[in-house]
Short mmCIF file of C-alpha atoms in Angstrom, two decimals:
data_model
loop_
_atom_site.label_atom_id
_atom_site.label_comp_id
_atom_site.label_asym_id
_atom_site.label_seq_id
_atom_site.Cartn_x
_atom_site.Cartn_y
_atom_site.Cartn_z
CA UNK A 1 -6.01 88.33 277.08
CA UNK A 2 -3.12 88.92 274.63
CA UNK A 3 -1.11 85.60 273.74
CA UNK A 4 2.40 85.28 274.82
CA UNK A 5 3.90 85.16 271.95
CA UNK A 6 2.31 88.71 270.65
CA UNK A 7 2.99 89.93 273.96
CA UNK A 8 6.72 89.10 273.61
CA UNK A 9 6.83 90.43 270.12
CA UNK A 10 5.08 94.08 271.32
CA UNK A 11 7.97 94.33 273.78
CA UNK A 12 11.00 93.59 271.91
CA UNK A 13 9.21 95.90 268.99
CA UNK A 14 9.86 98.66 271.35
CA UNK A 15 12.60 97.87 272.32
CA UNK A 16 13.82 97.73 268.95
CA UNK A 17 12.84 100.72 268.05
CA UNK A 18 13.79 102.55 271.49
CA UNK A 19 10.46 103.09 272.66
CA UNK A 20 10.26 101.52 275.51
CA UNK A 21 11.57 103.95 278.08
CA UNK A 22 8.41 106.14 276.90
CA UNK A 23 5.32 104.30 276.43
CA UNK A 24 3.61 102.62 278.97
CA UNK A 25 3.25 98.58 278.45
CA UNK A 26 0.90 96.90 280.75
CA UNK A 27 2.98 93.67 279.97
CA UNK A 28 4.65 91.30 282.16
CA UNK A 29 8.30 90.29 280.65
CA UNK A 30 8.65 86.25 281.73
CA UNK A 31 11.67 84.88 283.40
CA UNK A 32 13.57 84.85 280.41
CA UNK A 33 13.76 88.43 279.39
CA UNK A 34 14.43 89.48 283.24
CA UNK A 35 17.81 87.64 283.80
CA UNK A 36 21.44 88.04 282.70
CA UNK A 37 24.77 86.24 282.65
CA UNK A 38 26.95 89.12 282.61
CA UNK A 39 27.34 92.64 283.97
CA UNK A 40 26.00 95.17 281.30
CA UNK A 41 23.80 92.95 279.76
CA UNK A 42 20.07 93.97 279.44
CA UNK A 43 17.18 92.15 280.42
CA UNK A 44 16.83 90.73 276.54
CA UNK A 45 20.02 88.76 277.13
CA UNK A 46 21.93 91.19 274.46
CA UNK A 47 25.13 92.87 275.55
CA UNK A 48 25.03 96.79 276.31
CA UNK A 49 29.10 97.44 277.11
CA UNK A 50 31.84 98.01 274.44
CA UNK A 51 34.12 96.25 276.71
CA UNK A 52 34.84 93.23 274.38
CA UNK A 53 35.08 95.86 271.10
CA UNK A 54 38.34 96.45 269.39
CA UNK A 55 39.18 100.11 269.99
CA UNK A 56 39.99 100.58 266.64
CA UNK A 57 35.95 99.44 265.67
CA UNK A 58 34.71 102.58 268.11
CA UNK A 59 35.98 104.78 265.36
CA UNK A 60 33.05 105.41 262.73
CA UNK A 61 35.82 106.08 260.19
CA UNK A 62 37.01 102.45 260.74
CA UNK A 63 33.88 101.14 259.13
CA UNK A 64 34.21 104.15 256.16
CA UNK A 65 37.55 102.83 255.39
CA UNK A 66 36.80 98.99 255.49
CA UNK A 67 33.43 99.60 253.33
CA UNK A 68 35.50 101.58 250.77
CA UNK A 69 38.54 99.01 250.59
CA UNK A 70 36.04 96.19 249.76
CA UNK A 71 34.06 99.02 247.19
CA UNK A 72 37.49 99.13 245.78
CA UNK A 73 37.93 95.45 245.51
CA UNK A 74 34.80 95.26 243.82
CA UNK A 75 35.68 98.16 240.69
CA UNK A 76 39.03 96.35 240.73
CA UNK A 77 37.71 92.78 239.52
CA UNK A 78 38.25 93.08 235.75
CA UNK A 79 36.10 89.88 233.81
CA UNK A 80 38.60 87.23 233.22
CA UNK A 81 37.37 85.31 229.73
CA UNK A 82 40.22 83.52 229.70
CA UNK A 83 39.71 79.48 228.31
CA UNK A 84 40.49 77.84 231.27
CA UNK A 85 43.41 75.63 230.83
CA UNK A 86 43.23 74.20 234.10
CA UNK A 87 40.00 73.38 236.97
CA UNK A 88 40.22 72.61 240.45
CA UNK A 89 36.66 71.75 241.68
CA UNK A 90 36.62 72.07 245.68
CA UNK A 91 33.64 70.14 247.38
CA UNK A 92 33.06 71.12 251.22
CA UNK A 93 30.53 67.96 252.07
CA UNK A 94 28.11 69.05 254.48
CA UNK A 95 29.18 72.71 254.90
CA UNK A 96 26.45 74.75 255.51
CA UNK A 97 26.63 78.81 255.23
CA UNK A 98 26.56 78.15 259.14
CA UNK A 99 29.16 76.07 259.10
CA UNK A 100 31.43 78.65 257.06
CA UNK A 101 29.98 81.37 259.47
CA UNK A 102 31.25 79.65 262.56
CA UNK A 103 34.19 78.60 260.85
CA UNK A 104 35.71 81.82 260.22
CA UNK A 105 35.11 82.90 263.84
CA UNK A 106 36.93 79.74 265.09
CA UNK A 107 39.89 80.98 262.94
CA UNK A 108 39.98 84.28 264.33
CA UNK A 109 39.99 83.14 267.69
CA UNK A 110 42.60 81.08 267.17
CA UNK A 111 45.03 83.68 266.27
CA UNK A 112 43.90 85.47 269.33
CA UNK A 113 41.03 87.81 267.69
CA UNK A 114 37.64 87.98 268.27
CA UNK A 115 36.76 85.90 264.93
CA UNK A 116 34.03 87.92 263.65
CA UNK A 117 35.88 89.75 261.22
CA UNK A 118 38.22 87.02 259.94
CA UNK A 119 37.92 85.38 256.73
CA UNK A 120 38.06 82.07 255.43
CA UNK A 121 40.53 81.81 252.18
CA UNK A 122 37.87 80.99 249.91
CA UNK A 123 35.62 83.99 251.20
CA UNK A 124 38.26 86.06 249.65
CA UNK A 125 37.28 85.12 245.91
CA UNK A 126 35.99 87.90 244.01
CA UNK A 127 32.81 86.06 242.68
CA UNK A 128 30.16 84.34 245.07
CA UNK A 129 26.70 82.89 244.61
CA UNK A 130 24.40 80.28 245.49
CA UNK A 131 23.81 76.71 244.74
CA UNK A 132 20.43 75.10 244.98
CA UNK A 133 20.69 71.68 246.37
CA UNK A 134 17.72 69.76 245.96
CA UNK A 135 17.34 66.07 244.05
CA UNK A 136 14.34 65.18 241.39
CA UNK A 137 12.72 63.02 244.45
CA UNK A 138 14.02 64.42 247.59
CA UNK A 139 13.50 68.34 249.17
CA UNK A 140 16.64 67.66 251.37
CA UNK A 141 19.71 65.84 249.46
CA UNK A 142 21.99 63.14 249.81
CA UNK A 143 25.58 63.00 249.07
CA UNK A 144 24.86 60.96 246.13
CA UNK A 145 22.06 62.63 244.10
CA UNK A 146 24.45 66.16 244.83
CA UNK A 147 27.49 64.12 243.53
CA UNK A 148 25.32 63.55 240.35
CA UNK A 149 24.25 67.10 239.97
CA UNK A 150 27.36 68.88 240.29
CA UNK A 151 29.69 66.20 238.43
CA UNK A 152 27.65 65.25 235.58
CA UNK A 153 25.49 68.44 235.04
CA UNK A 154 22.00 66.51 235.56
CA UNK A 155 19.73 66.22 238.87
CA UNK A 156 18.75 62.64 239.80
CA UNK A 157 17.35 60.74 242.48
CA UNK A 158 18.41 60.43 246.31
CA UNK A 159 21.14 57.77 246.66
CA UNK A 160 21.90 57.09 243.04
CA UNK A 161 25.17 58.07 241.12
CA UNK A 162 25.62 58.44 237.94
CA UNK A 163 22.17 57.43 236.37
CA UNK A 164 19.29 59.48 235.38
CA UNK A 165 15.93 59.74 237.26
CA UNK A 166 14.35 57.40 235.38
CA UNK A 167 15.97 54.16 237.45
CA UNK A 168 14.11 52.67 240.10
CA UNK A 169 16.10 52.61 243.37
CA UNK A 170 18.40 49.39 243.99
CA UNK A 171 17.34 48.57 239.72
CA UNK A 172 20.76 46.63 238.93
CA UNK A 173 19.93 46.41 235.34
CA UNK A 174 18.51 49.54 234.48
CA UNK A 175 21.43 51.15 236.18
CA UNK A 176 23.68 49.26 234.41
CA UNK A 177 22.38 50.25 231.38
CA UNK A 178 24.52 52.91 229.06
CA UNK A 179 20.69 54.30 227.84
CA UNK A 180 20.55 55.80 231.47
CA UNK A 181 24.30 56.81 232.37
CA UNK A 182 25.55 60.17 232.34
CA UNK A 183 29.02 61.73 231.69
CA UNK A 184 30.94 63.82 233.33
CA UNK A 185 33.21 66.47 234.00
CA UNK A 186 35.79 63.34 234.19
CA UNK A 187 34.99 62.45 230.83
CA UNK A 188 34.64 65.63 229.31
CA UNK A 189 38.29 66.68 230.63
CA UNK A 190 39.68 63.22 229.72
CA UNK A 191 37.98 63.27 226.08
CA UNK A 192 40.23 67.13 225.58
CA UNK A 193 43.63 65.45 226.64
CA UNK A 194 43.10 66.85 229.92
CA UNK A 195 44.92 64.75 232.63
CA UNK A 196 41.97 64.08 235.65
CA UNK A 197 41.64 63.50 239.43
CA UNK A 198 40.06 63.39 242.34
CA UNK A 199 41.56 63.75 246.31
CA UNK A 200 38.84 62.54 248.97
CA UNK A 201 39.55 62.39 252.99
CA UNK A 202 36.52 59.74 252.87
CA UNK A 203 36.97 56.84 250.94
CA UNK A 204 37.45 56.13 247.03
CA UNK A 205 34.31 54.70 246.63
CA UNK A 206 32.20 57.28 248.82
CA UNK A 207 29.07 59.09 247.16
CA UNK A 208 30.93 62.93 246.39
CA UNK A 209 33.73 61.93 244.16
CA UNK A 210 31.71 59.02 242.66
CA UNK A 211 28.99 61.06 240.61
CA UNK A 212 31.44 61.33 238.29
CA UNK A 213 32.40 58.27 237.24
CA UNK A 214 30.05 55.40 238.38
CA UNK A 215 26.49 54.18 237.54
CA UNK A 216 24.80 52.75 240.36
CA UNK A 217 21.06 53.56 241.58
CA UNK A 218 22.11 52.61 245.40
CA UNK A 219 25.35 54.28 246.44
CA UNK A 220 25.83 51.43 249.19
CA UNK A 221 26.94 48.81 246.43
CA UNK A 222 30.64 50.02 246.83
CA UNK A 223 32.24 46.87 246.72
CA UNK A 224 30.66 43.40 245.48
CA UNK A 225 29.78 42.34 249.17
CA UNK A 226 27.59 45.34 249.43
CA UNK A 227 25.81 44.55 246.22
CA UNK A 228 25.24 40.96 247.38
CA UNK A 229 23.54 42.53 250.74
CA UNK A 230 21.65 44.78 249.34
CA UNK A 231 20.02 42.87 246.14
CA UNK A 232 20.13 39.15 247.68
CA UNK A 233 18.68 36.99 245.58
CA UNK A 234 18.87 39.05 242.49
CA UNK A 235 22.66 39.85 242.58
CA UNK A 236 24.32 38.71 239.96
CA UNK A 237 28.10 39.13 238.64
CA UNK A 238 27.07 41.59 235.79
CA UNK A 239 26.17 44.17 238.28
CA UNK A 240 29.46 45.92 238.74
CA UNK A 241 30.37 47.77 242.20
CA UNK A 242 31.71 51.14 242.50
CA UNK A 243 35.27 49.92 242.86
CA UNK A 244 35.15 47.90 240.38
CA UNK A 245 34.16 50.62 237.76
CA UNK A 246 36.39 52.77 239.43
CA UNK A 247 39.40 50.52 238.20
CA UNK A 248 38.24 48.65 235.04
CA UNK A 249 35.62 51.14 233.64
CA UNK A 250 35.78 54.53 232.16
CA UNK A 251 35.96 57.33 233.13
CA UNK A 252 37.48 55.91 236.31
CA UNK A 253 39.97 53.69 234.96
CA UNK A 254 41.46 56.66 232.89
CA UNK A 255 41.73 58.95 235.96
CA UNK A 256 45.26 59.88 236.87
CA UNK A 257 45.48 61.02 240.52
CA UNK A 258 43.10 59.49 243.12
CA UNK A 259 43.62 59.62 246.68
CA UNK A 260 41.52 58.95 249.78
CA UNK A 261 40.39 56.38 252.27
CA UNK A 262 38.87 52.98 251.75
CA UNK A 263 41.28 50.30 251.05
CA UNK A 264 38.71 47.61 252.28
CA UNK A 265 36.71 47.83 249.19
CA UNK A 266 39.35 46.77 246.95
CA UNK A 267 40.76 43.63 248.55
CA UNK A 268 39.03 40.05 249.62
CA UNK A 269 38.25 39.22 253.19
CA UNK A 270 41.36 36.69 252.75
CA UNK A 271 43.90 39.40 252.62
CA UNK A 272 45.47 41.94 255.01
CA UNK A 273 45.37 45.81 253.89
CA UNK A 274 48.14 47.98 254.71
CA UNK A 275 46.39 48.80 258.27
CA UNK A 276 46.10 45.28 259.20
CA UNK A 277 42.75 44.79 258.68
CA UNK A 278 41.09 42.26 256.61
CA UNK A 279 39.36 43.45 253.09
CA UNK A 280 35.52 43.29 252.27
CA UNK A 281 35.13 41.65 248.99
CA UNK A 282 33.89 38.23 248.98
CA UNK A 283 34.76 37.60 244.84
CA UNK A 284 38.35 37.06 246.08
CA UNK A 285 39.29 40.18 243.39
CA UNK A 286 42.30 42.28 244.66
CA UNK A 287 41.34 45.47 242.57
CA UNK A 288 44.62 47.57 243.80
CA UNK A 289 46.52 44.83 241.96
CA UNK A 290 44.76 45.20 239.18
CA UNK A 291 45.49 48.47 239.28
CA UNK A 292 48.46 48.64 238.97
CA UNK A 293 48.38 46.01 236.18
CA UNK A 294 46.51 48.37 234.16
CA UNK A 295 49.29 51.16 234.95
CA UNK A 296 52.46 49.27 234.74
CA UNK A 297 54.23 52.76 235.26
CA UNK A 298 52.08 54.27 238.14
CA UNK A 299 52.76 54.03 241.99
CA UNK A 300 50.41 52.94 244.92
CA UNK A 301 51.31 54.57 248.14
CA UNK A 302 49.83 54.29 251.38
CA UNK A 303 51.42 56.47 254.02
CA UNK A 304 52.45 60.16 254.17
CA UNK A 305 56.08 59.05 253.82
CA UNK A 306 55.63 56.95 250.67
CA UNK A 307 53.54 59.99 248.89
CA UNK A 308 56.36 62.12 249.74
CA UNK A 309 58.70 60.01 247.96
CA UNK A 310 57.03 59.98 244.46
CA UNK A 311 59.14 60.84 241.88
CA UNK A 312 55.89 63.17 239.85
CA UNK A 313 57.93 63.54 236.67
CA UNK A 314 58.74 59.99 236.14
CA UNK A 315 55.51 58.41 237.79
CA UNK A 316 52.72 58.28 235.11
CA UNK A 317 49.76 57.39 237.33
CA UNK A 318 49.07 57.61 241.42
CA UNK A 319 46.91 55.62 243.63
CA UNK A 320 47.32 56.48 247.29
CA UNK A 321 45.04 55.17 249.93
CA UNK A 322 45.41 55.99 253.41
CA UNK A 323 43.22 53.98 255.89
CA UNK A 324 41.31 50.83 255.75
CA UNK A 325 37.81 53.06 255.50
CA UNK A 326 37.30 56.87 255.96
CA UNK A 327 40.10 58.71 256.68
CA UNK A 328 40.55 60.03 260.57
CA UNK A 329 39.05 63.41 261.61
CA UNK A 330 42.77 66.02 260.99
CA UNK A 331 42.19 66.44 265.44
CA UNK A 332 42.72 62.25 265.43
CA UNK A 333 44.98 61.71 262.30
CA UNK A 334 47.95 59.51 262.84
CA UNK A 335 51.40 60.46 261.75
CA UNK A 336 50.89 58.48 258.70
CA UNK A 337 48.22 60.07 256.90
CA UNK A 338 48.78 63.02 255.03
CA UNK A 339 46.94 66.07 255.42
CA UNK A 340 43.93 67.54 252.50
CA UNK A 341 46.70 70.62 252.02
CA UNK A 342 49.52 67.73 251.63
CA UNK A 343 47.27 65.70 249.18
CA UNK A 344 46.20 69.02 247.41
CA UNK A 345 49.87 69.91 246.65
CA UNK A 346 50.54 66.33 245.35
CA UNK A 347 48.40 66.36 243.26
CA UNK A 348 48.12 69.63 241.41
CA UNK A 349 52.42 69.32 240.61
CA UNK A 350 51.50 66.13 239.41
CA UNK A 351 48.62 66.87 236.82
CA UNK A 352 50.43 70.19 235.83
CA UNK A 353 52.97 68.08 233.87
CA UNK A 354 50.11 67.87 231.20
CA UNK A 355 50.54 70.45 228.86
CA UNK A 356 46.64 70.57 228.23
CA UNK A 357 45.49 71.03 231.80
CA UNK A 358 43.99 68.92 234.13
CA UNK A 359 40.68 68.71 235.98
CA UNK A 360 40.96 67.89 239.42
CA UNK A 361 37.77 67.40 242.30
CA UNK A 362 39.12 68.09 245.68
CA UNK A 363 36.82 66.85 248.89
CA UNK A 364 36.84 67.99 252.41
CA UNK A 365 34.47 65.07 253.50
CA UNK A 366 35.03 64.99 257.28
CA UNK A 367 33.46 68.23 257.53
CA UNK A 368 30.10 66.37 256.50
CA UNK A 369 30.70 63.52 259.63
CA UNK A 370 31.91 66.15 262.38
CA UNK A 371 27.74 67.89 261.48
CA UNK A 372 26.42 64.47 261.79
CA UNK A 373 28.03 63.71 264.58
CA UNK A 374 27.17 67.07 266.54
CA UNK A 375 30.42 67.67 266.93
CA UNK A 376 31.45 71.42 265.85
CA UNK A 377 34.71 71.22 267.28
CA UNK A 378 35.85 68.55 264.77
CA UNK A 379 33.68 70.06 261.55
CA UNK A 380 35.12 73.64 262.00
CA UNK A 381 38.34 71.99 262.25
CA UNK A 382 38.00 70.12 259.12
CA UNK A 383 36.24 73.42 257.69
CA UNK A 384 39.85 75.17 258.05
CA UNK A 385 42.02 71.99 256.63
CA UNK A 386 39.66 72.58 253.78
CA UNK A 387 40.33 76.59 253.33
CA UNK A 388 43.91 76.04 253.85
CA UNK A 389 44.24 73.30 250.61
CA UNK A 390 42.11 76.04 248.63
CA UNK A 391 45.00 78.88 249.58
CA UNK A 392 47.50 76.79 248.54
CA UNK A 393 45.91 75.78 245.22
CA UNK A 394 45.23 78.96 244.43
CA UNK A 395 49.42 79.97 245.38
CA UNK A 396 50.25 76.99 243.24
CA UNK A 397 48.24 77.96 240.07
CA UNK A 398 48.01 81.38 238.09
CA UNK A 399 44.44 82.59 238.19
CA UNK A 400 44.84 83.49 234.36
CA UNK A 401 44.44 80.20 233.37
CA UNK A 402 43.30 78.23 236.64
CA UNK A 403 39.79 78.47 237.55
CA UNK A 404 39.03 77.48 241.00
CA UNK A 405 35.41 76.45 242.42
CA UNK A 406 34.67 76.22 245.83
CA UNK A 407 31.32 74.69 247.06
CA UNK A 408 29.16 72.67 249.14
CA UNK A 409 26.85 69.82 248.28
CA UNK A 410 24.05 70.17 251.11
CA UNK A 411 23.51 71.73 254.31
CA UNK A 412 23.22 70.77 258.06
CA UNK A 413 20.84 72.64 260.58
CA UNK A 414 23.51 74.08 262.49
CA UNK A 415 22.59 77.59 264.01
CA UNK A 416 24.25 80.44 265.56
CA UNK A 417 21.87 81.54 268.23
CA UNK A 418 21.35 84.23 270.72
CA UNK A 419 23.15 87.38 271.35
CA UNK A 420 26.58 86.77 272.07
CA UNK A 421 29.04 89.40 273.31
CA UNK A 422 31.67 90.16 270.30
CA UNK A 423 34.52 86.89 270.50
CA UNK A 424 32.40 84.98 272.74
CA UNK A 425 33.59 81.60 272.08
CA UNK A 426 32.39 79.96 269.56
CA UNK A 427 32.60 76.49 270.94
CA UNK A 428 31.47 77.28 273.72
CA UNK A 429 28.38 78.61 276.10
CA UNK A 430 26.48 81.82 274.90
CA UNK A 431 28.06 84.45 277.56
CA UNK A 432 24.71 86.67 277.83
CA UNK A 433 21.75 84.08 277.10
CA UNK A 434 19.34 81.83 279.18
CA UNK A 435 16.18 80.26 278.52
CA UNK A 436 13.26 80.12 279.93
CA UNK A 437 14.29 78.84 283.19
CA UNK A 438 17.34 80.89 283.36
CA UNK A 439 19.75 77.89 282.15
CA UNK A 440 22.61 78.93 279.76
CA UNK A 441 22.65 77.10 276.53
CA UNK A 442 25.73 76.94 273.73
CA UNK A 443 25.77 79.70 270.87
CA UNK A 444 26.23 76.43 268.57
CA UNK A 445 23.34 73.91 268.33
CA UNK A 446 21.43 71.37 266.14
CA UNK A 447 18.27 70.75 264.84
CA UNK A 448 18.46 66.94 265.10
CA UNK A 449 21.04 64.59 266.94
CA UNK A 450 21.52 61.99 269.69
CA UNK A 451 21.89 64.81 272.87
CA UNK A 452 19.23 66.76 274.12
CA UNK A 453 20.83 67.28 277.34
CA UNK A 454 17.52 67.18 279.29
CA UNK A 455 17.00 66.04 283.16
CA UNK A 456 14.04 63.07 284.14
CA UNK A 457 11.37 66.29 284.33
CA UNK A 458 12.51 67.50 280.50
CA UNK A 459 14.07 70.52 281.68
CA UNK A 460 17.38 71.13 279.71
CA UNK A 461 20.50 70.68 282.24
CA UNK A 462 23.21 73.29 282.91
CA UNK A 463 26.39 72.60 280.84
CA UNK A 464 28.50 74.84 282.37
CA UNK A 465 32.26 73.45 282.19
CA UNK A 466 31.34 70.94 279.56
CA UNK A 467 32.51 73.22 276.46
CA UNK A 468 36.04 73.94 275.33
CA UNK A 469 37.89 70.39 276.01
CA UNK A 470 37.21 67.79 273.58
CA UNK A 471 36.59 68.60 270.23
CA UNK A 472 34.46 65.46 269.98
CA UNK A 473 32.13 67.18 272.58
CA UNK A 474 28.49 66.41 271.41
CA UNK A 475 26.68 69.87 271.06
CA UNK A 476 22.64 70.05 271.93
CA UNK A 477 20.00 69.31 269.47
CA UNK A 478 16.37 69.72 269.60
CA UNK A 479 15.33 66.32 268.22
CA UNK A 480 16.14 63.20 269.38
CA UNK A 481 17.94 61.07 266.85
CA UNK A 482 20.65 58.51 266.74
CA UNK A 483 22.68 61.24 264.41
CA UNK A 484 22.18 64.48 262.69
CA UNK A 485 20.57 65.07 259.27
CA UNK A 486 21.36 67.05 256.50
CA UNK A 487 19.28 70.49 255.79
CA UNK A 488 17.91 71.84 252.97
CA UNK A 489 19.68 75.37 252.60
CA UNK A 490 21.11 76.68 249.32
CA UNK A 491 24.78 76.37 249.69
CA UNK A 492 27.52 79.24 249.11
CA UNK A 493 29.53 79.17 245.70
CA UNK A 494 33.06 80.81 245.72
CA UNK A 495 34.80 81.16 242.48
CA UNK A 496 38.22 82.55 241.06
CA UNK A 497 40.32 82.34 237.88
CA UNK A 498 38.96 82.26 234.05
CA UNK A 499 35.06 82.73 234.03
CA UNK A 500 34.66 83.02 237.62
CA UNK A 501 32.01 85.91 236.78
CA UNK A 502 29.51 83.25 235.68
CA UNK A 503 29.44 81.89 239.20
CA UNK A 504 26.94 84.17 240.81
CA UNK A 505 23.26 84.79 241.75
CA UNK A 506 21.36 81.49 242.76
CA UNK A 507 21.69 78.61 240.95
CA UNK A 508 20.91 75.31 240.54
CA UNK A 509 23.51 73.03 241.65
CA UNK A 510 23.51 70.75 238.26
CA UNK A 511 24.57 74.11 236.51
CA UNK A 512 28.04 74.24 238.46
CA UNK A 513 29.86 71.88 235.91
CA UNK A 514 28.19 73.37 232.77
CA UNK A 515 29.62 76.55 233.80
CA UNK A 516 33.27 74.84 234.69
CA UNK A 517 33.06 73.11 231.01
CA UNK A 518 32.21 76.60 229.67
CA UNK A 519 35.05 78.02 230.82
CA UNK A 520 37.41 75.10 229.98
CA UNK A 521 35.95 74.66 226.65
CA UNK A 522 35.32 70.58 227.23
CA UNK A 523 32.20 68.81 227.47
CA UNK A 524 29.33 69.00 224.18
CA UNK A 525 27.47 71.92 225.90
CA UNK A 526 28.37 75.28 225.10
CA UNK A 527 31.98 76.75 225.56
CA UNK A 528 33.79 79.67 225.44
CA UNK A 529 35.92 78.98 222.62
CA UNK A 530 33.48 78.64 220.09
#
C-alpha cells in the first residue's frame, strides 16, 4: 500500500509534468483535490482560465519588454562611492518578506489593479539583500537583541538592549557597568558632529529605538516602576530605567529630535499626562520637565497641530509624544496623532539644518503589533504607511549624499498559500482552494495565534462572509496561543544612496550599522574616507 503522501506526490508530479492524461495511474484522488470553488478551476484547486489576467499580459512581448526594462535599470546602476552626509535608517518592525509581498498586493488592489504587479517604494531601491536575525542565545529574535545588533553592530541575548551577551538577564549591576555597554550609530554620529534623532509609532522607550541609547539586561525596565517590579528586593536607585537614560545619559540626552508615544514612562503617578491618563513613575520624577530644563531652546509637542506649528529654524531640539502608551494604528488614529510620513517630513527638515549632516532612525513599529494580533488588515496598512514615509524621505533628500537603508528586525510566521486566482482579495478567502473537507480557507494564515475557528469536533469552520469588513478581523492560525509569535526567517534589506551597493547578499544583522558607518565615515571601524 503506497502511503497517502506518496500517492498525492505522484499525482502532483504527473500533473506538473503534463503526463497525467496519458499515463494510467491506479490512485484514488481524495476529496481535497476533487472539489473546486469556481468554474474553470481544476481538480487541484488551481485556476485554469485567463479571465483575471490583464489583457496586456497575454502578449509574450509584454514580458520580454518587462524583462528588458529591469535589465536596463540594473545596467544603469552606477556605484555611488560618495561619503554619506546623511543616513536615514528605516525599520519595519516584524516586516517579514511575506508581509512585504502581501502589502505590495494590497497596494495594487487599493489602486484598482490585480495587485501582484505592484511595487512598494523601497522595492524600487537599486540594491537589496537579506539579513540574518538570530540572537546570541535565541534562534528566533525579539526586538531588543535585534535593536542592539542593527544599532550597535554587536549581537546580544534576547531581551538585552545595548549591552554585551556576557551579562545575565535582569542583572542590574552588570548592565550598568560601562565595561559591558555598547556604543551605537547615535554615539558615532554625535561624535562626528552630526545631528541625531529617532521616530517610532510605538513608545520612546520601546525596544527598537532604545538599543542605541539604553544599556539594560531587561527591555521591560522602561520606567522605575517596571524596574522595581522585576528586581523587587534587589532594586536600587543605581539601576537606571530606560526613560531616565534617554533624558540624562549619553547618547540619549544629546538626541536632537525624538517622536513617538509613551508619555506615561516619563511622568509620576500623581500627574495626568496630556492625554488624560496618569503617569507610571513611582519616584515622583517628571522627566519631561527635566528634558525641557536640559534643552532650553527645545520644544515639547503632543499633537499634530503643535508639531505643524514648530519653527524649525529657531528650535534647537524637539520632543514629540502623541499618546500615553503606543500610538494608535493608522486605521484607528485620532485626529491629533501625526502620521509616520508627517513625523518623517518634520524630522528630516529639522535635522537638515546641520551642515555636517544627520543620522535618524525611523520605525514603523505597529506592523509588528498587527501581526502579533493576527490582524493583517492592520499590519499591511501599517506597512503601506511605512512605505509612504520612505518614498517621502527619498524625495526630500539627494541620493548623491543621503544613504537610506530599509530593513526589518525579525519576521512573523505569516503565509500566503493555495493557488488563488490573479487579483484574489489578499485579505479574503482563497477563491479557488478548499481543505480536505471541502471548506474554503483564507489566503493569509498564521502559524501561531488566538483563533483556529474550529467546531466541537475540531473541524474548520466555513468563514465565507467574515472577511473584508473590519481591518481588526483576526485571521486563522494553526497553533493556539494568546498572541502571535515572531519567526526566524531572514528579512529583506533595501538600500539607496552612497555605498548602497554594500547592502547586498546575505548579511549578518549586526553588519548593517558597520556598513552605514563606513558610508558616513563615522565610528571607530573602517571608513570610506580612510
